[in-house]
Amino acid sequence: MLLQLPEVVPLSVGGMCFTTRLSTLRRYEDTMLAAMFSGRHHIPTDAEGRYFIDRDGTYFGDILNFLRCGELPSQKRIKMVYKEAQYYSIGPLLDLLDKMQPLTGEKVRQAFLDLMPYYKDHLERIIEIGKLRAIQRKARFAKLKVCVFKEEMPITPYECPQFNTLRFERSESESKHFEHQCDVDVSFGPWEAVADVYDLLHCIVSDLSDRGIAVEHQCIGVCDKHLVNHYYCKRPIYEFKITWW
């Protein structure tokens, strides 16, 4: 038998109190809330008789406002409301938020980062090296050398890339002479896209900042490693300074 639920529903979401109509919670059939309050399931209550949802309630008001009248959250709340909409499986809200900033911009950024499948691993390596280096030296900050190169730059004044291409025309045997690892802690590149070195540096710094890590960077020159004959590597080298406290 279906449970009889009140027309006006008192809620406690992680201890935060809300009150709404039953029809609001059931507005979209294929959602977690509609299923919970369909009458088919037991819902625990708190000491005051409010139906309890074991979830942080900070953004639940935004969820209710959308269910009530289609109201969307402010831009600064979109990312967190999106996570809550995923949890409650509110497809119409997810579809609308997907088309708004900053989520649209994040999709564009991710399309660029997908060109470097190693990106996340190398980001973790920057953090780990910076942490170990600071601990070993009992220092407030740590410095790393990071190579970020979009394309193989001309390595002599006499070698120029073909017009409108990112790669040089060399035979396979010739190319092997130029394969090497720069003397750095972490390296990113090459990639083929309009986005340049400064765009990737922005991604690295932003992603570290999102994790609470303060980082500064500056270009300190080029690799300049001798490869063969009069050929030298001209990939740019950046010094990253991570401040831990």
PDB file of N, CA, C and O in Angstrom, residues 19-76:
ATOM      1  N   THR A  19      10.362  23.688   3.736  1.00  0.00           N
ATOM      2  CA  THR A  19       8.962  23.284   3.629  1.00  0.00           C
ATOM      3  C   THR A  19       8.500  23.525   2.196  1.00  0.00           C
ATOM      4  O   THR A  19       8.747  24.603   1.638  1.00  0.00           O
ATOM      5  N   THR A  20       7.859  22.540   1.602  1.00  0.00           N
ATOM      6  CA  THR A  20       7.397  22.682   0.223  1.00  0.00           C
ATOM      7  C   THR A  20       6.170  21.805  -0.004  1.00  0.00           C
ATOM      8  O   THR A  20       5.823  20.969   0.840  1.00  0.00           O
ATOM      9  N   ARG A  21       5.548  21.999  -1.153  1.00  0.00           N
ATOM     10  CA  ARG A  21       4.386  21.187  -1.499  1.00  0.00           C
ATOM     11  C   ARG A  21       4.831  19.827  -2.030  1.00  0.00           C
ATOM     12  O   ARG A  21       5.895  19.704  -2.641  1.00  0.00           O
ATOM     13  N   LEU A  22       4.039  18.826  -1.806  1.00  0.00           N
ATOM     14  CA  LEU A  22       4.328  17.488  -2.317  1.00  0.00           C
ATOM     15  C   LEU A  22       4.403  17.493  -3.843  1.00  0.00           C
ATOM     16  O   LEU A  22       5.253  16.822  -4.429  1.00  0.00           O
ATOM     17  N   SER A  23       3.559  18.292  -4.475  1.00  0.00           N
ATOM     18  CA  SER A  23       3.566  18.362  -5.943  1.00  0.00           C
ATOM     19  C   SER A  23       4.875  18.929  -6.475  1.00  0.00           C
ATOM     20  O   SER A  23       5.308  18.591  -7.577  1.00  0.00           O
ATOM     21  N   THR A  24       5.526  19.785  -5.703  1.00  0.00           N
ATOM     22  CA  THR A  24       6.835  20.331  -6.107  1.00  0.00           C
ATOM     23  C   THR A  24       7.881  19.228  -6.161  1.00  0.00           C
ATOM     24  O   THR A  24       8.645  19.124  -7.112  1.00  0.00           O
ATOM     25  N   LEU A  25       7.894  18.381  -5.137  1.00  0.00           N
ATOM     26  CA  LEU A  25       8.877  17.294  -5.083  1.00  0.00           C
ATOM     27  C   LEU A  25       8.620  16.260  -6.181  1.00  0.00           C
ATOM     28  O   LEU A  25       9.549  15.579  -6.615  1.00  0.00           O
ATOM     29  N   ARG A  26       7.388  16.169  -6.639  1.00  0.00           N
ATOM     30  CA  ARG A  26       7.028  15.187  -7.664  1.00  0.00           C
ATOM     31  C   ARG A  26       6.966  15.789  -9.074  1.00  0.00           C
ATOM     32  O   ARG A  26       6.489  15.143  -9.999  1.00  0.00           O
ATOM     33  N   ARG A  27       7.463  17.024  -9.231  1.00  0.00           N
ATOM     34  CA  ARG A  27       7.269  17.738 -10.503  1.00  0.00           C
ATOM     35  C   ARG A  27       7.817  16.957 -11.697  1.00  0.00           C
ATOM     36  O   ARG A  27       7.217  16.905 -12.759  1.00  0.00           O
ATOM     37  N   TYR A  28       8.991  16.361 -11.549  1.00  0.00           N
ATOM     38  CA  TYR A  28       9.586  15.563 -12.634  1.00  0.00           C
ATOM     39  C   TYR A  28       9.658  14.116 -12.167  1.00  0.00           C
ATOM     40  O   TYR A  28      10.286  13.816 -11.146  1.00  0.00           O
ATOM     41  N   GLU A  29       9.039  13.229 -12.933  1.00  0.00           N
ATOM     42  CA  GLU A  29       8.883  11.837 -12.501  1.00  0.00           C
ATOM     43  C   GLU A  29      10.213  11.109 -12.316  1.00  0.00           C
ATOM     44  O   GLU A  29      10.380  10.354 -11.370  1.00  0.00           O
ATOM     45  N   ASP A  30      11.145  11.313 -13.229  1.00  0.00           N
ATOM     46  CA  ASP A  30      12.384  10.531 -13.208  1.00  0.00           C
ATOM     47  C   ASP A  30      13.445  11.182 -12.327  1.00  0.00           C
ATOM     48  O   ASP A  30      14.610  11.316 -12.738  1.00  0.00           O
ATOM     49  N   THR A  31      13.094  11.588 -11.149  1.00  0.00           N
ATOM     50  CA  THR A  31      14.063  12.179 -10.234  1.00  0.00           C
ATOM     51  C   THR A  31      14.059  11.407  -8.924  1.00  0.00           C
ATOM     52  O   THR A  31      13.101  10.704  -8.589  1.00  0.00           O
ATOM     53  N   MET A  32      15.130  11.577  -8.172  1.00  0.00           N
ATOM     54  CA  MET A  32      15.249  10.900  -6.889  1.00  0.00           C
ATOM     55  C   MET A  32      14.177  11.389  -5.914  1.00  0.00           C
ATOM     56  O   MET A  32      13.594  10.596  -5.162  1.00  0.00           O
ATOM     57  N   LEU A  33      13.896  12.691  -5.939  1.00  0.00           N
ATOM     58  CA  LEU A  33      12.905  13.243  -5.016  1.00  0.00           C
ATOM     59  C   LEU A  33      11.511  12.719  -5.323  1.00  0.00           C
ATOM     60  O   LEU A  33      10.740  12.399  -4.405  1.00  0.00           O
ATOM     61  N   ALA A  34      11.167  12.630  -6.617  1.00  0.00           N
ATOM     62  CA  ALA A  34       9.846  12.104  -6.998  1.00  0.00           C
ATOM     63  C   ALA A  34       9.700  10.654  -6.546  1.00  0.00           C
ATOM     64  O   ALA A  34       8.632  10.235  -6.086  1.00  0.00           O
ATOM     65  N   ALA A  35      10.793   9.891  -6.666  1.00  0.00           N
ATOM     66  CA  ALA A  35      10.756   8.494  -6.239  1.00  0.00           C
ATOM     67  C   ALA A  35      10.634   8.384  -4.718  1.00  0.00           C
ATOM     68  O   ALA A  35       9.843   7.595  -4.195  1.00  0.00           O
ATOM     69  N   MET A  36      11.416   9.216  -3.999  1.00  0.00           N
ATOM     70  CA  MET A  36      11.380   9.179  -2.534  1.00  0.00           C
ATOM     71  C   MET A  36       9.988   9.489  -2.005  1.00  0.00           C
ATOM     72  O   MET A  36       9.507   8.848  -1.056  1.00  0.00           O
ATOM     73  N   PHE A  37       9.315  10.483  -2.627  1.00  0.00           N
ATOM     74  CA  PHE A  37       8.027  10.938  -2.120  1.00  0.00           C
ATOM     75  C   PHE A  37       6.868  10.446  -2.987  1.00  0.00           C
ATOM     76  O   PHE A  37       5.835  11.096  -3.081  1.00  0.00           O
ATOM     77  N   SER A  38       7.075   9.280  -3.597  1.00  0.00           N
ATOM     78  CA  SER A  38       6.001   8.664  -4.385  1.00  0.00           C
ATOM     79  C   SER A  38       5.019   7.902  -3.501  1.00  0.00           C
ATOM     80  O   SER A  38       3.933   7.522  -3.941  1.00  0.00           O
ATOM     81  N   GLY A  39       5.430   7.637  -2.252  1.00  0.00           N
ATOM     82  CA  GLY A  39       4.604   6.847  -1.346  1.00  0.00           C
ATOM     83  C   GLY A  39       4.993   5.382  -1.344  1.00  0.00           C
ATOM     84  O   GLY A  39       4.442   4.588  -0.573  1.00  0.00           O
ATOM     85  N   ARG A  40       5.923   5.022  -2.192  1.00  0.00           N
ATOM     86  CA  ARG A  40       6.344   3.612  -2.278  1.00  0.00           C
ATOM     87  C   ARG A  40       7.476   3.275  -1.317  1.00  0.00           C
ATOM     88  O   ARG A  40       7.818   2.108  -1.149  1.00  0.00           O
ATOM     89  N   HIS A  41       8.106   4.303  -0.746  1.00  0.00           N
ATOM     90  CA  HIS A  41       9.293   4.065   0.079  1.00  0.00           C
ATOM     91  C   HIS A  41       9.125   4.677   1.468  1.00  0.00           C
ATOM     92  O   HIS A  41       8.460   5.712   1.635  1.00  0.00           O
ATOM     93  N   HIS A  42       9.762   4.029   2.429  1.00  0.00           N
ATOM     94  CA  HIS A  42       9.803   4.579   3.787  1.00  0.00           C
ATOM     95  C   HIS A  42      10.814   5.719   3.824  1.00  0.00           C
ATOM     96  O   HIS A  42      11.931   5.598   3.313  1.00  0.00           O
ATOM     97  N   ILE A  43      10.446   6.831   4.432  1.00  0.00           N
ATOM     98  CA  ILE A  43      11.339   7.977   4.565  1.00  0.00           C
ATOM     99  C   ILE A  43      11.537   8.250   6.049  1.00  0.00           C
ATOM    100  O   ILE A  43      10.545   8.481   6.776  1.00  0.00           O
ATOM    101  N   PRO A  44      12.757   8.225   6.550  1.00  0.00           N
ATOM    102  CA  PRO A  44      12.981   8.480   7.983  1.00  0.00           C
ATOM    103  C   PRO A  44      12.622   9.927   8.337  1.00  0.00           C
ATOM    104  O   PRO A  44      12.687  10.822   7.488  1.00  0.00           O
ATOM    105  N   THR A  45      12.271  10.137   9.582  1.00  0.00           N
ATOM    106  CA  THR A  45      11.948  11.479  10.066  1.00  0.00           C
ATOM    107  C   THR A  45      12.844  11.821  11.247  1.00  0.00           C
ATOM    108  O   THR A  45      13.363  10.929  11.937  1.00  0.00           O
ATOM    109  N   ASP A  46      13.015  13.115  11.475  1.00  0.00           N
ATOM    110  CA  ASP A  46      13.817  13.542  12.625  1.00  0.00           C
ATOM    111  C   ASP A  46      12.926  13.667  13.858  1.00  0.00           C
ATOM    112  O   ASP A  46      11.730  13.312  13.820  1.00  0.00           O
ATOM    113  N   ALA A  47      13.469  14.205  14.939  1.00  0.00           N
ATOM    114  CA  ALA A  47      12.729  14.290  16.203  1.00  0.00           C
ATOM    115  C   ALA A  47      11.506  15.192  16.101  1.00  0.00           C
ATOM    116  O   ALA A  47      10.556  15.053  16.887  1.00  0.00           O
ATOM    117  N   GLU A  48      11.519  16.120  15.142  1.00  0.00           N
ATOM    118  CA  GLU A  48      10.399  17.044  14.981  1.00  0.00           C
ATOM    119  C   GLU A  48       9.404  16.558  13.930  1.00  0.00           C
ATOM    120  O   GLU A  48       8.464  17.272  13.581  1.00  0.00           O
ATOM    121  N   GLY A  49       9.644  15.358  13.391  1.00  0.00           N
ATOM    122  CA  GLY A  49       8.730  14.799  12.413  1.00  0.00           C
ATOM    123  C   GLY A  49       8.985  15.243  10.977  1.00  0.00           C
ATOM    124  O   GLY A  49       8.176  14.976  10.085  1.00  0.00           O
ATOM    125  N   ARG A  50      10.101  15.918  10.741  1.00  0.00           N
ATOM    126  CA  ARG A  50      10.444  16.335   9.382  1.00  0.00           C
ATOM    127  C   ARG A  50      11.072  15.171   8.624  1.00  0.00           C
ATOM    128  O   ARG A  50      11.869  14.418   9.186  1.00  0.00           O
ATOM    129  N   TYR A  51      10.723  15.049   7.353  1.00  0.00           N
ATOM    130  CA  TYR A  51      11.319  13.993   6.533  1.00  0.00           C
ATOM    131  C   TYR A  51      12.798  14.316   6.320  1.00  0.00           C
ATOM    132  O   TYR A  51      13.145  15.412   5.879  1.00  0.00           O
ATOM    133  N   PHE A  52      13.635  13.327   6.629  1.00  0.00           N
ATOM    134  CA  PHE A  52      15.074  13.581   6.668  1.00  0.00           C
ATOM    135  C   PHE A  52      15.778  13.073   5.413  1.00  0.00           C
ATOM    136  O   PHE A  52      15.593  11.940   4.989  1.00  0.00           O
ATOM    137  N   ILE A  53      16.596  13.956   4.812  1.00  0.00           N
ATOM    138  CA  ILE A  53      17.461  13.598   3.688  1.00  0.00           C
ATOM    139  C   ILE A  53      18.896  13.808   4.146  1.00  0.00           C
ATOM    140  O   ILE A  53      19.277  14.924   4.542  1.00  0.00           O
ATOM    141  N   ASP A  54      19.683  12.759   4.118  1.00  0.00           N
ATOM    142  CA  ASP A  54      21.053  12.809   4.629  1.00  0.00           C
ATOM    143  C   ASP A  54      21.994  13.385   3.564  1.00  0.00           C
ATOM    144  O   ASP A  54      22.759  12.674   2.909  1.00  0.00           O
ATOM    145  N   ARG A  55      21.897  14.699   3.408  1.00  0.00           N
ATOM    146  CA  ARG A  55      22.668  15.409   2.384  1.00  0.00           C
ATOM    147  C   ARG A  55      22.867  16.851   2.852  1.00  0.00           C
ATOM    148  O   ARG A  55      22.008  17.421   3.515  1.00  0.00           O
ATOM    149  N   ASP A  56      24.023  17.443   2.539  1.00  0.00           N
ATOM    150  CA  ASP A  56      24.245  18.851   2.865  1.00  0.00           C
ATOM    151  C   ASP A  56      23.150  19.691   2.215  1.00  0.00           C
ATOM    152  O   ASP A  56      22.905  19.594   1.009  1.00  0.00           O
ATOM    153  N   GLY A  57      22.512  20.532   3.009  1.00  0.00           N
ATOM    154  CA  GLY A  57      21.377  21.292   2.497  1.00  0.00           C
ATOM    155  C   GLY A  57      21.701  22.676   1.971  1.00  0.00           C
ATOM    156  O   GLY A  57      20.795  23.441   1.634  1.00  0.00           O
ATOM    157  N   THR A  58      22.996  23.009   1.851  1.00  0.00           N
ATOM    158  CA  THR A  58      23.390  24.367   1.463  1.00  0.00           C
ATOM    159  C   THR A  58      22.750  24.815   0.153  1.00  0.00           C
ATOM    160  O   THR A  58      22.347  25.971   0.006  1.00  0.00           O
ATOM    161  N   TYR A  59      22.667  23.902  -0.808  1.00  0.00           N
ATOM    162  CA  TYR A  59      22.159  24.275  -2.131  1.00  0.00           C
ATOM    163  C   TYR A  59      20.788  23.660  -2.427  1.00  0.00           C
ATOM    164  O   TYR A  59      20.324  23.721  -3.558  1.00  0.00           O
ATOM    165  N   PHE A  60      20.158  23.095  -1.388  1.00  0.00           N
ATOM    166  CA  PHE A  60      18.860  22.476  -1.624  1.00  0.00           C
ATOM    167  C   PHE A  60      17.788  23.516  -1.946  1.00  0.00           C
ATOM    168  O   PHE A  60      16.838  23.233  -2.683  1.00  0.00           O
ATOM    169  N   GLY A  61      17.940  24.716  -1.410  1.00  0.00           N
ATOM    170  CA  GLY A  61      17.003  25.788  -1.733  1.00  0.00           C
ATOM    171  C   GLY A  61      16.995  26.095  -3.219  1.00  0.00           C
ATOM    172  O   GLY A  61      15.938  26.387  -3.802  1.00  0.00           O
ATOM    173  N   ASP A  62      18.179  26.017  -3.873  1.00  0.00           N
ATOM    174  CA  ASP A  62      18.258  26.235  -5.317  1.00  0.00           C
ATOM    175  C   ASP A  62      17.514  25.131  -6.076  1.00  0.00           C
ATOM    176  O   ASP A  62      16.877  25.394  -7.101  1.00  0.00           O
ATOM    177  N   ILE A  63      17.606  23.911  -5.554  1.00  0.00           N
ATOM    178  CA  ILE A  63      16.895  22.788  -6.172  1.00  0.00           C
ATOM    179  C   ILE A  63      15.386  23.017  -6.076  1.00  0.00           C
ATOM    180  O   ILE A  63      14.648  22.861  -7.064  1.00  0.00           O
ATOM    181  N   LEU A  64      14.919  23.423  -4.893  1.00  0.00           N
ATOM    182  CA  LEU A  64      13.489  23.665  -4.713  1.00  0.00           C
ATOM    183  C   LEU A  64      12.992  24.816  -5.585  1.00  0.00           C
ATOM    184  O   LEU A  64      11.901  24.749  -6.163  1.00  0.00           O
ATOM    185  N   ASN A  65      13.796  25.880  -5.708  1.00  0.00           N
ATOM    186  CA  ASN A  65      13.377  27.019  -6.526  1.00  0.00           C
ATOM    187  C   ASN A  65      13.208  26.629  -7.987  1.00  0.00           C
ATOM    188  O   ASN A  65      12.318  27.136  -8.673  1.00  0.00           O
ATOM    189  N   PHE A  66      14.059  25.734  -8.458  1.00  0.00           N
ATOM    190  CA  PHE A  66      13.895  25.271  -9.840  1.00  0.00           C
ATOM    191  C   PHE A  66      12.634  24.431  -9.975  1.00  0.00           C
ATOM    192  O   PHE A  66      11.872  24.580 -10.935  1.00  0.00           O
ATOM    193  N   LEU A  67      12.410  23.534  -9.012  1.00  0.00           N
ATOM    194  CA  LEU A  67      11.218  22.682  -9.068  1.00  0.00           C
ATOM    195  C   LEU A  67       9.932  23.500  -8.938  1.00  0.00           C
ATOM    196  O   LEU A  67       8.901  23.170  -9.530  1.00  0.00           O
ATOM    197  N   ARG A  68       9.994  24.582  -8.169  1.00  0.00           N
ATOM    198  CA  ARG A  68       8.799  25.402  -7.964  1.00  0.00           C
ATOM    199  C   ARG A  68       8.433  26.217  -9.207  1.00  0.00           C
ATOM    200  O   ARG A  68       7.284  26.235  -9.639  1.00  0.00           O
ATOM    201  N   CYS A  69       9.445  26.921  -9.755  1.00  0.00           N
ATOM    202  CA  CYS A  69       9.121  27.893 -10.809  1.00  0.00           C
ATOM    203  C   CYS A  69      10.157  27.963 -11.924  1.00  0.00           C
ATOM    204  O   CYS A  69      10.115  28.886 -12.738  1.00  0.00           O
ATOM    205  N   GLY A  70      11.103  27.012 -11.958  1.00  0.00           N
ATOM    206  CA  GLY A  70      12.110  27.016 -13.016  1.00  0.00           C
ATOM    207  C   GLY A  70      13.216  28.023 -12.807  1.00  0.00           C
ATOM    208  O   GLY A  70      14.007  28.278 -13.721  1.00  0.00           O
ATOM    209  N   GLU A  71      13.328  28.585 -11.607  1.00  0.00           N
ATOM    210  CA  GLU A  71      14.369  29.581 -11.338  1.00  0.00           C
ATOM    211  C   GLU A  71      15.749  28.923 -11.334  1.00  0.00           C
ATOM    212  O   GLU A  71      15.949  27.858 -10.749  1.00  0.00           O
ATOM    213  N   LEU A  72      16.719  29.586 -11.969  1.00  0.00           N
ATOM    214  CA  LEU A  72      18.083  29.063 -12.048  1.00  0.00           C
ATOM    215  C   LEU A  72      18.989  29.787 -11.055  1.00  0.00           C
ATOM    216  O   LEU A  72      18.740  30.948 -10.721  1.00  0.00           O
ATOM    217  N   PRO A  73      20.036  29.140 -10.594  1.00  0.00           N
ATOM    218  CA  PRO A  73      20.929  29.757  -9.599  1.00  0.00           C
ATOM    219  C   PRO A  73      21.807  30.840 -10.218  1.00  0.00           C
ATOM    220  O   PRO A  73      21.960  30.914 -11.434  1.00  0.00           O
ATOM    221  N   SER A  74      22.379  31.681  -9.357  1.00  0.00           N
ATOM    222  CA  SER A  74      23.342  32.682  -9.824  1.00  0.00           C
ATOM    223  C   SER A  74      24.597  31.972 -10.317  1.00  0.00           C
ATOM    224  O   SER A  74      24.865  30.823  -9.958  1.00  0.00           O
ATOM    225  N   GLN A  75      25.367  32.676 -11.122  1.00  0.00           N
ATOM    226  CA  GLN A  75      26.530  32.049 -11.772  1.00  0.00           C
ATOM    227  C   GLN A  75      27.516  31.463 -10.764  1.00  0.00           C
ATOM    228  O   GLN A  75      28.067  30.387 -10.981  1.00  0.00           O
ATOM    229  N   LYS A  76      27.712  32.151  -9.644  1.00  0.00           N
ATOM    230  CA  LYS A  76      28.715  31.674  -8.682  1.00  0.00           C
ATOM    231  C   LYS A  76      28.277  30.391  -7.975  1.00  0.00           C
ATOM    232  O   LYS A  76      29.100  29.723  -7.356  1.00  0.00           O
TER     233      LYS A  76
END
